[in-house]
C-alpha cells in the first residue's frame, strides 16, 4: 500500500481546490516542508508528508532513477577518479543532484554558502580583532536564520516553496562559522571540503547534521574500500526498504483515517490515526537518515547516527535525546544563555531547555503547532528533571517505556492537528468523550487490512530485531551470513517492485 502522494481530504468536507501550504523550516529542508497541511476553504487542514519541488524533476534518493541510474553513475565517476580529485567529483555530484531536484533554490543555496565561506576567511584574517570577528559571525547568524525565517513565512500564505534543503545546508554552514569563531575548528581554505560538508547529497533531505570536525578529517584522508561500499549498500537498502515498505504503507493508513470526517471518527480510529502518524513520522525520517549514512559509507564518509529507537525511551528526556539526535545536539551546542549564580541559575537552565526544545519542534515545520509541540516536550523534560524523573527510572523499564510512549503519542497530536479546535477534538475522541462508538465497520475494515503494517512498525521501532540479529550471529554465525545475503537481496527486490 504505497503512498501515492495524493493530498489528504480535510476533516468534514470534500477536497476541492486544495491549496498546499508549507509549514516552513522543515526538518528535512524539503520543498514543501516535512509536515505539510493541505488546506481547503481556509478553515480545516490536514498534514501529510511530501518531498519534491513543485513542478521539479530530479531523482529523489527513494526513486528507481536514483537507485539504478544516478547512484551507479556517481559511483563510477567517483571511483574512476584519482584520490586527488575525488572530493571535487563528490561536490559536483551533490550540486547536480540538488540542482535537478530544486533548480530554483540552487542559486540561493550557493549564494548562502559563498557568503559564509567568505565569513570564515574573514574570521581567520581578523584573528586579532575581536570586534570585527563578532560582527562577521553575527552577520552569518542573521543571514542564515533570516533566510529560513523569511522563506518559511513566505511559503505559508502564498503557497510558495519553503527552503528546499536550506535548513540542513544553512544550519550546517552556520554551525561551522560559529565553531571557527570559537576556535573549535580551523578556517578551511578549501571551498570543496566546505561545500561537501554542507551540500553532500545523501544528507540534504533530513540530515544528519554534521560538524566540520566530524567530516573534514575524513575528506582530507580519503580511504575508499570494498568493505565500506558493501556496508554502505546494505545500510542504504535497509533504509530504502524502511521508507518504501513501512513508512509509505503506514502513511497511507494514516491518510485513510485522517480522511474520515470529524463527526464520523470513533475513539479507536483516533488512537490508531495518531499511532500511524507517529510511525509514519519516525520511519520516514529514520529511513532517510539510514539512506544518508549508507550513501556516506559508499563514498567513504562516516555520518553520525540520527535516531536510536526513540519510542522505547524510558523518559521524555531520553526520547528527546534519541529522536533527531543530531538536531537536538546542534541546538544544545549553540544555544548559550549563560549560567548565572544563585536563584537565577535554575530559571536560566529551565528557559534554555524550553528554548532548545522549541527550536527542535520548529524544525518539523514553521507553525504554531510545531512550536507548541516543542514547548510541550520541553515542559515534560523539566517536569521529569524536577519531579518525576527518579520515579520513572525506579519503576520496571517495561512500565516506564509504556508511560513514556503514551505521553509522546498524546504530544504528537499537536503536530497532527491543524487548528487548536481540531487538536482538542482529537484529544476528546481519544479519551472517549465524543458521541461516537468506540469502533465502526469502516475502522474495523482498515484495521483488518493493515494490522500487519502496524505490528511490523511496532516491532521494528524497538531494538528487538537488532537483539535477535545479534543472537543469531553469536550462536549461528554461518546461518547469519546466509540469512543476511538472502534478506538484503529479497529486500531490494521487494522495494524495487513497489517502486515500479
Short mmCIF file of C-alpha atoms in Angstrom, two decimals:
data_model
loop_
_atom_site.label_atom_id
_atom_site.label_comp_id
_atom_site.label_asym_id
_atom_site.label_seq_id
_atom_site.Cartn_x
_atom_site.Cartn_y
_atom_site.Cartn_z
CA UNK A 1 0.00 0.00 0.00
CA UNK A 2 2.42 2.68 -1.24
CA UNK A 3 1.74 6.37 -0.61
CA UNK A 4 0.79 7.95 -3.89
CA UNK A 5 1.47 11.47 -2.65
CA UNK A 6 -2.18 12.48 -3.01
CA UNK A 7 -3.33 15.16 -0.56
CA UNK A 8 -5.44 14.27 2.43
CA UNK A 9 -9.04 15.45 2.33
CA UNK A 10 -9.97 17.91 5.04
CA UNK A 11 -11.95 16.81 8.07
CA UNK A 12 -15.56 17.44 7.24
CA UNK A 13 -15.79 18.41 3.62
CA UNK A 14 -14.90 17.07 0.20
CA UNK A 15 -11.48 18.04 -1.10
CA UNK A 16 -11.78 20.69 -3.75
CA UNK A 17 -9.31 23.32 -4.89
CA UNK A 18 -6.92 22.32 -2.13
CA UNK A 19 -4.02 24.67 -1.65
CA UNK A 20 -0.79 23.20 -0.32
CA UNK A 21 0.54 25.44 2.42
CA UNK A 22 4.00 24.71 3.69
CA UNK A 23 4.84 25.00 7.34
CA UNK A 24 8.37 26.25 6.55
CA UNK A 25 11.59 25.33 8.40
CA UNK A 26 11.20 21.63 7.58
CA UNK A 27 13.38 19.22 9.45
CA UNK A 28 14.48 17.90 6.14
CA UNK A 29 14.56 21.21 4.37
CA UNK A 30 12.15 19.70 1.87
CA UNK A 31 10.43 21.90 -0.70
CA UNK A 32 7.03 21.88 0.96
CA UNK A 33 8.22 21.26 4.48
CA UNK A 34 8.36 17.85 6.10
CA UNK A 35 4.93 18.17 7.67
CA UNK A 36 2.55 19.85 5.25
CA UNK A 37 -1.05 20.86 5.57
CA UNK A 38 -3.46 20.61 2.68
CA UNK A 39 -5.92 23.41 3.26
CA UNK A 40 -9.31 24.00 1.70
CA UNK A 41 -11.57 26.96 2.16
CA UNK A 42 -9.30 28.49 4.80
CA UNK A 43 -10.89 26.53 7.62
CA UNK A 44 -9.62 22.98 8.03
CA UNK A 45 -6.24 21.49 7.32
CA UNK A 46 -4.63 18.09 7.20
CA UNK A 47 -0.93 17.24 7.41
CA UNK A 48 0.90 14.75 5.26
CA UNK A 49 4.44 14.09 4.12
CA UNK A 50 5.97 15.36 0.89
CA UNK A 51 9.28 15.57 -0.89
CA UNK A 52 9.97 17.24 -4.23
CA UNK A 53 9.83 20.74 -5.59
CA UNK A 54 6.51 21.53 -7.25
CA UNK A 55 6.99 21.14 -10.97
CA UNK A 56 10.60 20.00 -10.49
CA UNK A 57 12.24 16.90 -11.87
CA UNK A 58 15.22 15.16 -10.42
CA UNK A 59 15.70 11.78 -8.81
CA UNK A 60 14.97 11.62 -5.05
CA UNK A 61 17.00 9.00 -3.23
CA UNK A 62 13.92 6.79 -2.80
CA UNK A 63 13.32 6.50 -6.55
CA UNK A 64 14.27 3.88 -9.13
CA UNK A 65 16.06 6.53 -11.16
CA UNK A 66 18.37 7.24 -8.26
CA UNK A 67 18.98 3.61 -7.29
CA UNK A 68 19.67 2.26 -10.76
CA UNK A 69 20.92 5.31 -12.69
CA UNK A 70 22.14 8.28 -10.66
CA UNK A 71 23.88 6.34 -7.88
CA UNK A 72 25.79 3.90 -10.14
CA UNK A 73 26.85 6.77 -12.42
CA UNK A 74 28.01 8.81 -9.40
CA UNK A 75 29.95 5.85 -8.00
CA UNK A 76 31.62 5.26 -11.36
CA UNK A 77 32.65 8.92 -11.66
CA UNK A 78 33.91 8.97 -8.08
CA UNK A 79 35.87 5.73 -8.04
CA UNK A 80 37.35 6.12 -11.54
CA UNK A 81 38.82 9.46 -10.45
CA UNK A 82 42.15 9.69 -8.63
CA UNK A 83 42.06 10.42 -4.90
CA UNK A 84 43.27 13.96 -5.54
CA UNK A 85 40.05 14.88 -7.34
CA UNK A 86 37.52 12.65 -5.55
CA UNK A 87 36.27 15.47 -3.31
CA UNK A 88 35.73 17.71 -6.32
CA UNK A 89 33.72 14.99 -8.07
CA UNK A 90 31.63 14.44 -4.93
CA UNK A 91 30.83 18.15 -4.72
CA UNK A 92 29.86 18.26 -8.41
CA UNK A 93 27.62 15.21 -7.95
CA UNK A 94 25.96 16.87 -4.96
CA UNK A 95 25.39 20.10 -6.89
CA UNK A 96 23.92 18.21 -9.85
CA UNK A 97 21.64 16.21 -7.54
CA UNK A 98 20.43 19.31 -5.71
CA UNK A 99 20.03 21.30 -8.92
CA UNK A 100 17.94 18.54 -10.52
CA UNK A 101 15.59 18.37 -7.55
CA UNK A 102 15.46 22.05 -6.57
CA UNK A 103 16.58 24.10 -9.58
CA UNK A 104 15.09 27.37 -8.33
CA UNK A 105 16.80 27.06 -4.95
CA UNK A 106 20.31 26.15 -6.15
CA UNK A 107 21.47 29.76 -6.77
CA UNK A 108 20.22 30.77 -3.34
CA UNK A 109 21.96 27.82 -1.67
CA UNK A 110 25.24 28.59 -3.44
CA UNK A 111 24.99 32.28 -2.61
CA UNK A 112 24.42 31.46 1.04
CA UNK A 113 27.41 29.11 1.11
CA UNK A 114 29.70 31.62 -0.61
CA UNK A 115 28.71 34.29 1.94
CA UNK A 116 29.57 32.01 4.87
CA UNK A 117 32.79 30.83 3.20
CA UNK A 118 33.85 34.48 2.96
CA UNK A 119 32.93 34.99 6.64
CA UNK A 120 35.13 32.03 7.63
CA UNK A 121 38.09 33.50 5.74
CA UNK A 122 37.49 36.90 7.38
CA UNK A 123 37.40 35.28 10.82
CA UNK A 124 40.88 33.92 10.16
CA UNK A 125 42.08 37.25 8.75
CA UNK A 126 40.72 39.24 11.71
CA UNK A 127 42.12 36.93 14.36
CA UNK A 128 43.47 39.83 16.40
CA UNK A 129 40.32 41.95 16.13
CA UNK A 130 37.52 40.55 18.35
CA UNK A 131 35.02 43.27 17.41
CA UNK A 132 35.28 42.61 13.69
CA UNK A 133 35.17 38.86 14.24
CA UNK A 134 31.98 39.23 16.28
CA UNK A 135 30.46 41.38 13.56
CA UNK A 136 31.28 38.83 10.85
CA UNK A 137 29.95 35.86 12.84
CA UNK A 138 26.82 37.83 13.75
CA UNK A 139 26.21 38.65 10.11
CA UNK A 140 26.32 34.93 9.28
CA UNK A 141 23.84 34.07 12.04
CA UNK A 142 21.45 36.83 10.97
CA UNK A 143 21.73 35.80 7.32
CA UNK A 144 21.12 32.08 7.91
CA UNK A 145 18.31 32.39 10.43
CA UNK A 146 16.78 35.29 8.50
CA UNK A 147 16.71 33.27 5.27
CA UNK A 148 15.00 30.33 6.91
CA UNK A 149 12.53 32.50 8.78
CA UNK A 150 11.65 34.67 5.79
CA UNK A 151 11.29 31.81 3.33
CA UNK A 152 9.31 29.75 5.81
CA UNK A 153 6.89 32.60 6.48
CA UNK A 154 6.52 33.48 2.80
CA UNK A 155 5.82 29.87 1.89
CA UNK A 156 2.69 29.64 4.02
CA UNK A 157 0.31 32.38 2.84
CA UNK A 158 1.43 32.33 -0.79
CA UNK A 159 1.84 28.56 -1.24
CA UNK A 160 5.43 29.16 -2.30
CA UNK A 161 8.28 26.70 -1.98
CA UNK A 162 9.71 26.51 1.52
CA UNK A 163 13.50 26.46 2.00
CA UNK A 164 14.31 23.36 -0.06
CA UNK A 165 17.29 21.76 1.64
CA UNK A 166 18.30 25.13 3.08
CA UNK A 167 17.56 24.13 6.67
CA UNK A 168 20.23 21.40 6.58
CA UNK A 169 22.57 23.48 4.40
CA UNK A 170 22.31 26.76 6.30
CA UNK A 171 22.40 25.29 9.80
CA UNK A 172 25.44 23.18 8.96
CA UNK A 173 27.16 26.22 7.49
CA UNK A 174 26.21 28.45 10.44
CA UNK A 175 27.48 25.83 12.87
CA UNK A 176 30.85 25.79 11.11
CA UNK A 177 31.08 29.60 11.25
CA UNK A 178 30.37 29.53 14.98
CA UNK A 179 32.95 26.78 15.53
CA UNK A 180 35.59 28.85 13.70
CA UNK A 181 34.58 31.91 15.71
CA UNK A 182 35.00 29.96 18.97
CA UNK A 183 38.32 28.47 17.78
CA UNK A 184 36.84 24.97 17.89
CA UNK A 185 37.52 24.39 14.19
CA UNK A 186 40.11 25.77 11.75
CA UNK A 187 39.23 28.17 8.95
CA UNK A 188 39.49 25.81 5.97
CA UNK A 189 40.56 27.49 2.73
CA UNK A 190 39.11 24.65 0.64
CA UNK A 191 35.66 25.54 -0.67
CA UNK A 192 35.34 21.97 -1.95
CA UNK A 193 35.54 20.46 1.54
CA UNK A 194 33.26 23.17 2.89
CA UNK A 195 30.75 22.55 0.09
CA UNK A 196 30.66 18.79 0.77
CA UNK A 197 30.19 19.48 4.47
CA UNK A 198 27.04 21.47 3.75
CA UNK A 199 25.76 20.01 0.48
CA UNK A 200 26.57 16.28 0.45
CA UNK A 201 23.62 14.91 -1.49
CA UNK A 202 22.96 11.97 0.82
CA UNK A 203 22.04 14.13 3.81
CA UNK A 204 20.43 17.14 2.19
CA UNK A 205 16.89 15.91 2.98
CA UNK A 206 16.83 15.15 6.71
CA UNK A 207 20.46 15.27 7.74
CA UNK A 208 22.07 14.11 9.91
CA UNK A 209 23.62 17.44 10.78
CA UNK A 210 27.39 17.12 10.88
CA UNK A 211 30.17 19.35 12.18
CA UNK A 212 33.36 20.27 10.40
CA UNK A 213 35.46 18.31 12.90
CA UNK A 214 33.40 15.19 12.19
CA UNK A 215 33.67 15.29 8.40
CA UNK A 216 36.78 17.24 7.39
CA UNK A 217 39.36 14.70 8.64
CA UNK A 218 37.64 12.04 6.52
CA UNK A 219 37.72 14.29 3.44
CA UNK A 220 41.42 15.04 3.95
CA UNK A 221 42.33 11.34 4.09
CA UNK A 222 40.11 9.53 1.61
CA UNK A 223 40.18 5.79 2.22
CA UNK A 224 37.64 4.07 -0.02
CA UNK A 225 37.29 0.32 0.46
CA UNK A 226 35.18 -2.54 -0.83
CA UNK A 227 34.02 -3.31 2.70
CA UNK A 228 32.86 0.30 3.11
CA UNK A 229 30.97 0.16 -0.16
CA UNK A 230 29.35 -3.15 0.81
CA UNK A 231 28.27 -1.92 4.24
CA UNK A 232 27.00 1.29 2.67
CA UNK A 233 24.93 -0.56 0.09
CA UNK A 234 23.40 -2.70 2.85
CA UNK A 235 22.59 0.35 5.03
CA UNK A 236 21.10 2.21 2.05
CA UNK A 237 19.00 -0.81 1.05
CA UNK A 238 17.65 -1.21 4.58
CA UNK A 239 16.78 2.49 4.72
CA UNK A 240 15.12 2.36 1.31
CA UNK A 241 13.10 -0.69 2.34
CA UNK A 242 12.10 1.01 5.57
CA UNK A 243 10.82 4.01 3.60
CA UNK A 244 9.01 2.14 0.82
CA UNK A 245 7.61 -0.84 2.75
CA UNK A 246 6.94 0.58 6.22
CA UNK A 247 6.82 4.38 6.05
CA UNK A 248 4.75 4.63 2.89
CA UNK A 249 2.33 1.91 3.99
CA UNK A 250 1.70 3.34 7.44
CA UNK A 251 1.42 6.84 5.92
CA UNK A 252 -1.31 5.53 3.63
CA UNK A 253 -3.15 4.12 6.66
CA UNK A 254 -2.80 7.45 8.46
CA UNK A 255 -4.13 9.35 5.45
CA UNK A 256 -7.12 6.98 5.16
CA UNK A 257 -8.04 7.57 8.79
CA UNK A 258 -7.37 11.28 8.55
CA UNK A 259 -9.76 11.50 5.61
CA UNK A 260 -12.60 10.42 7.91
CA UNK A 261 -14.87 13.39 8.67
CA UNK A 262 -14.54 14.51 12.25
CA UNK A 263 -18.16 13.72 13.09
CA UNK A 264 -17.73 10.13 11.86
CA UNK A 265 -14.48 9.30 13.65
CA UNK A 266 -14.56 6.81 16.51
CA UNK A 267 -12.38 6.72 19.60
CA UNK A 268 -10.29 3.77 18.41
CA UNK A 269 -9.89 5.35 14.97
CA UNK A 270 -8.47 8.48 16.60
CA UNK A 271 -5.96 6.44 18.61
CA UNK A 272 -4.84 4.40 15.62
CA UNK A 273 -4.62 7.54 13.46
CA UNK A 274 -2.23 9.19 15.92
CA UNK A 275 -0.29 5.95 16.27
CA UNK A 276 0.02 5.64 12.48
CA UNK A 277 1.14 9.28 12.31
CA UNK A 278 3.82 8.57 14.94
CA UNK A 279 5.12 5.58 13.00
CA UNK A 280 4.97 7.46 9.68
CA UNK A 281 6.98 10.32 11.17
CA UNK A 282 9.61 8.05 12.69
CA UNK A 283 10.05 5.59 9.83
CA UNK A 284 10.13 8.32 7.16
CA UNK A 285 12.78 10.37 8.93
CA UNK A 286 14.86 7.43 10.15
CA UNK A 287 14.69 5.82 6.70
CA UNK A 288 16.15 8.90 5.02
CA UNK A 289 18.78 9.11 7.76
CA UNK A 290 19.70 5.44 7.22
CA UNK A 291 19.96 6.04 3.47
CA UNK A 292 22.16 9.09 4.13
CA UNK A 293 24.51 7.07 6.32
CA UNK A 294 24.60 4.31 3.71
CA UNK A 295 25.45 6.77 0.94
CA UNK A 296 28.10 8.26 3.16
CA UNK A 297 29.78 4.87 3.59
CA UNK A 298 29.62 4.23 -0.16
CA UNK A 299 31.65 7.40 -0.68
CA UNK A 300 33.98 6.82 2.26
CA UNK A 301 32.21 9.05 4.81
CA UNK A 302 31.05 8.04 8.28
CA UNK A 303 27.98 10.12 9.18
CA UNK A 304 26.61 10.21 12.76
CA UNK A 305 23.53 8.29 13.86
CA UNK A 306 20.34 10.35 13.94
CA UNK A 307 17.79 8.02 15.56
CA UNK A 308 18.09 5.37 18.25
CA UNK A 309 14.75 3.69 18.93
CA UNK A 310 13.08 6.80 20.43
CA UNK A 311 9.75 5.05 21.05
CA UNK A 312 11.31 2.69 23.57
CA UNK A 313 12.72 5.53 25.67
CA UNK A 314 12.08 5.33 29.42
CA UNK A 315 11.60 9.09 29.82
CA UNK A 316 10.60 12.02 27.63
CA UNK A 317 14.10 13.40 28.20
CA UNK A 318 15.50 10.21 26.73
CA UNK A 319 13.04 10.40 23.83
CA UNK A 320 14.22 13.93 23.08
CA UNK A 321 17.82 12.70 23.01
CA UNK A 322 17.03 9.73 20.72
CA UNK A 323 14.74 11.40 18.15
CA UNK A 324 16.67 13.51 15.64
CA UNK A 325 19.77 13.20 17.76
CA UNK A 326 21.98 15.49 15.69
CA UNK A 327 19.32 18.22 15.65
CA UNK A 328 18.86 18.26 19.41
CA UNK A 329 22.64 18.12 19.87
CA UNK A 330 23.03 21.02 17.44
CA UNK A 331 20.75 23.35 19.37
CA UNK A 332 22.22 22.31 22.72
CA UNK A 333 25.67 23.02 21.33
CA UNK A 334 24.97 26.53 20.08
CA UNK A 335 22.26 27.89 22.42
CA UNK A 336 24.18 29.59 25.20
CA UNK A 337 22.22 31.64 27.68
CA UNK A 338 24.83 31.65 30.41
CA UNK A 339 24.80 30.15 33.89
CA UNK A 340 24.26 32.87 36.50
CA UNK A 341 24.86 32.05 40.14
CA UNK A 342 22.25 31.84 42.85
CA UNK A 343 18.50 31.63 42.36
CA UNK A 344 18.63 32.58 38.68
CA UNK A 345 20.64 29.51 37.68
CA UNK A 346 17.66 27.13 37.78
CA UNK A 347 15.43 29.61 35.96
CA UNK A 348 18.02 30.16 33.24
CA UNK A 349 18.51 26.41 32.81
CA UNK A 350 14.74 25.94 32.50
CA UNK A 351 14.42 28.72 29.93
CA UNK A 352 17.34 27.29 27.97
CA UNK A 353 15.71 23.84 27.92
CA UNK A 354 12.44 25.32 26.66
CA UNK A 355 14.27 27.36 24.02
CA UNK A 356 16.19 24.33 22.76
CA UNK A 357 13.12 22.08 22.57
CA UNK A 358 11.10 24.87 20.93
CA UNK A 359 13.71 25.16 18.15
CA UNK A 360 13.76 21.37 17.90
CA UNK A 361 9.98 21.43 17.43
CA UNK A 362 10.03 24.26 14.88
CA UNK A 363 12.47 22.13 12.87
CA UNK A 364 9.47 19.96 11.91
CA UNK A 365 7.67 22.94 10.40
CA UNK A 366 7.27 26.67 10.84
CA UNK A 367 3.86 26.70 12.53
CA UNK A 368 2.29 27.29 15.96
CA UNK A 369 1.59 23.54 16.16
CA UNK A 370 5.24 22.59 15.86
CA UNK A 371 6.27 25.32 18.30
CA UNK A 372 3.68 24.09 20.79
CA UNK A 373 4.90 20.51 20.35
CA UNK A 374 8.48 21.55 21.08
CA UNK A 375 7.47 23.61 24.12
CA UNK A 376 5.35 20.73 25.44
CA UNK A 377 8.30 18.35 25.15
CA UNK A 378 10.43 20.93 26.95
CA UNK A 379 7.88 21.28 29.74
CA UNK A 380 7.76 17.49 30.15
CA UNK A 381 11.57 17.40 30.29
CA UNK A 382 11.50 19.98 33.10
CA UNK A 383 8.81 18.04 34.98
CA UNK A 384 10.98 14.93 34.79
CA UNK A 385 14.07 16.87 35.81
CA UNK A 386 12.50 18.25 38.97
CA UNK A 387 9.62 15.89 39.85
CA UNK A 388 9.03 12.55 38.15
CA UNK A 389 12.41 11.58 36.71
CA UNK A 390 13.56 9.47 39.65
CA UNK A 391 10.20 7.68 39.79
CA UNK A 392 10.33 6.74 36.09
CA UNK A 393 13.84 5.39 36.49
CA UNK A 394 12.89 3.44 39.61
CA UNK A 395 9.93 1.51 38.19
CA UNK A 396 10.47 -1.52 35.90
CA UNK A 397 11.62 -0.49 32.40
CA UNK A 398 8.59 -2.03 30.67
CA UNK A 399 6.22 0.25 32.58
CA UNK A 400 8.31 3.42 32.25
CA UNK A 401 8.56 2.80 28.49
CA UNK A 402 4.82 2.30 28.19
CA UNK A 403 4.14 5.50 30.14
CA UNK A 404 6.63 7.50 28.07
CA UNK A 405 5.27 6.12 24.79
CA UNK A 406 1.73 7.10 25.81
CA UNK A 407 2.85 10.61 26.72
CA UNK A 408 4.73 11.01 23.44
CA UNK A 409 1.75 9.76 21.41
CA UNK A 410 -0.53 12.28 23.10
CA UNK A 411 2.05 15.04 22.49
CA UNK A 412 2.17 14.23 18.78
CA UNK A 413 -1.48 15.28 18.49
CA UNK A 414 -0.13 18.84 18.47
CA UNK A 415 1.76 18.08 15.26
CA UNK A 416 -1.21 16.29 13.74
CA UNK A 417 -3.90 18.89 14.37
CA UNK A 418 -4.09 21.87 12.04
CA UNK A 419 -6.28 24.07 14.27
CA UNK A 420 -6.41 24.25 18.06
CA UNK A 421 -10.06 23.21 17.96
CA UNK A 422 -9.07 20.13 15.94
CA UNK A 423 -6.41 19.21 18.48
CA UNK A 424 -8.96 19.49 21.29
CA UNK A 425 -11.49 17.44 19.30
CA UNK A 426 -8.98 14.63 18.71
CA UNK A 427 -7.99 14.53 22.36
CA UNK A 428 -11.66 14.37 23.39
CA UNK A 429 -12.28 11.50 21.00
CA UNK A 430 -9.19 9.62 22.18
CA UNK A 431 -10.49 9.75 25.74
CA UNK A 432 -13.97 8.65 24.71
CA UNK A 433 -15.67 11.98 25.31
CA UNK A 434 -17.38 12.09 21.91
CA UNK A 435 -20.79 10.76 20.98
CA UNK A 436 -19.49 8.16 18.54
CA UNK A 437 -18.99 4.48 19.49
CA UNK A 438 -15.51 3.09 20.11
CA UNK A 439 -15.38 1.37 16.69
CA UNK A 440 -17.37 1.05 13.49
CA UNK A 441 -17.30 -1.05 10.32
CA UNK A 442 -15.02 1.34 8.42
CA UNK A 443 -12.43 1.29 11.18
CA UNK A 444 -12.57 -2.50 11.54
CA UNK A 445 -12.06 -2.88 7.79
CA UNK A 446 -9.00 -0.61 7.81
CA UNK A 447 -7.51 -2.44 10.78
CA UNK A 448 -8.12 -5.86 9.25
CA UNK A 449 -6.32 -4.68 6.11
CA UNK A 450 -3.40 -3.01 7.86
CA UNK A 451 -2.79 -4.74 11.18
CA UNK A 452 0.39 -6.40 9.86
CA UNK A 453 1.78 -2.98 8.97
CA UNK A 454 1.11 -1.70 12.49
CA UNK A 455 2.59 -4.80 14.11
CA UNK A 456 5.65 -4.57 11.89
CA UNK A 457 6.11 -0.90 12.74
CA UNK A 458 5.70 -1.60 16.45
CA UNK A 459 8.25 -4.43 16.38
CA UNK A 460 10.82 -2.58 14.27
CA UNK A 461 10.52 0.64 16.28
CA UNK A 462 12.18 -1.25 19.15
CA UNK A 463 15.60 -2.88 19.40
CA UNK A 464 14.06 -6.37 19.35
CA UNK A 465 15.12 -7.04 15.74
CA UNK A 466 18.70 -5.97 16.49
CA UNK A 467 18.79 -8.19 19.57
CA UNK A 468 17.52 -11.12 17.51
CA UNK A 469 20.15 -10.47 14.83
CA UNK A 470 22.96 -10.35 17.39
CA UNK A 471 21.73 -13.58 18.97
CA UNK A 472 21.71 -15.37 15.61
CA UNK A 473 25.16 -14.02 14.75
CA UNK A 474 26.59 -15.17 18.08
CA UNK A 475 25.06 -18.64 18.12
CA UNK A 476 24.76 -19.43 14.40
CA UNK A 477 27.43 -17.37 12.55
CA UNK A 478 27.26 -19.42 9.34
CA UNK A 479 23.49 -19.18 9.24
CA UNK A 480 23.77 -15.45 9.87
CA UNK A 481 25.86 -14.87 6.75
CA UNK A 482 23.39 -16.73 4.54
CA UNK A 483 20.36 -15.03 6.07
CA UNK A 484 21.97 -11.60 5.64
CA UNK A 485 22.55 -12.15 1.92
CA UNK A 486 19.05 -13.54 1.35
CA UNK A 487 17.46 -10.75 3.40
CA UNK A 488 19.20 -7.90 1.59
CA UNK A 489 18.61 -9.31 -1.89
CA UNK A 490 14.97 -10.01 -1.05
CA UNK A 491 14.55 -6.53 0.42
CA UNK A 492 15.98 -4.90 -2.71
CA UNK A 493 13.70 -6.99 -4.97
CA UNK A 494 10.57 -6.18 -2.97
CA UNK A 495 11.45 -2.50 -2.75
CA UNK A 496 12.12 -2.31 -6.48
CA UNK A 497 8.78 -3.99 -7.21
CA UNK A 498 6.93 -1.49 -5.02
CA UNK A 499 8.67 1.44 -6.69
CA UNK A 500 7.67 0.34 -10.19
#
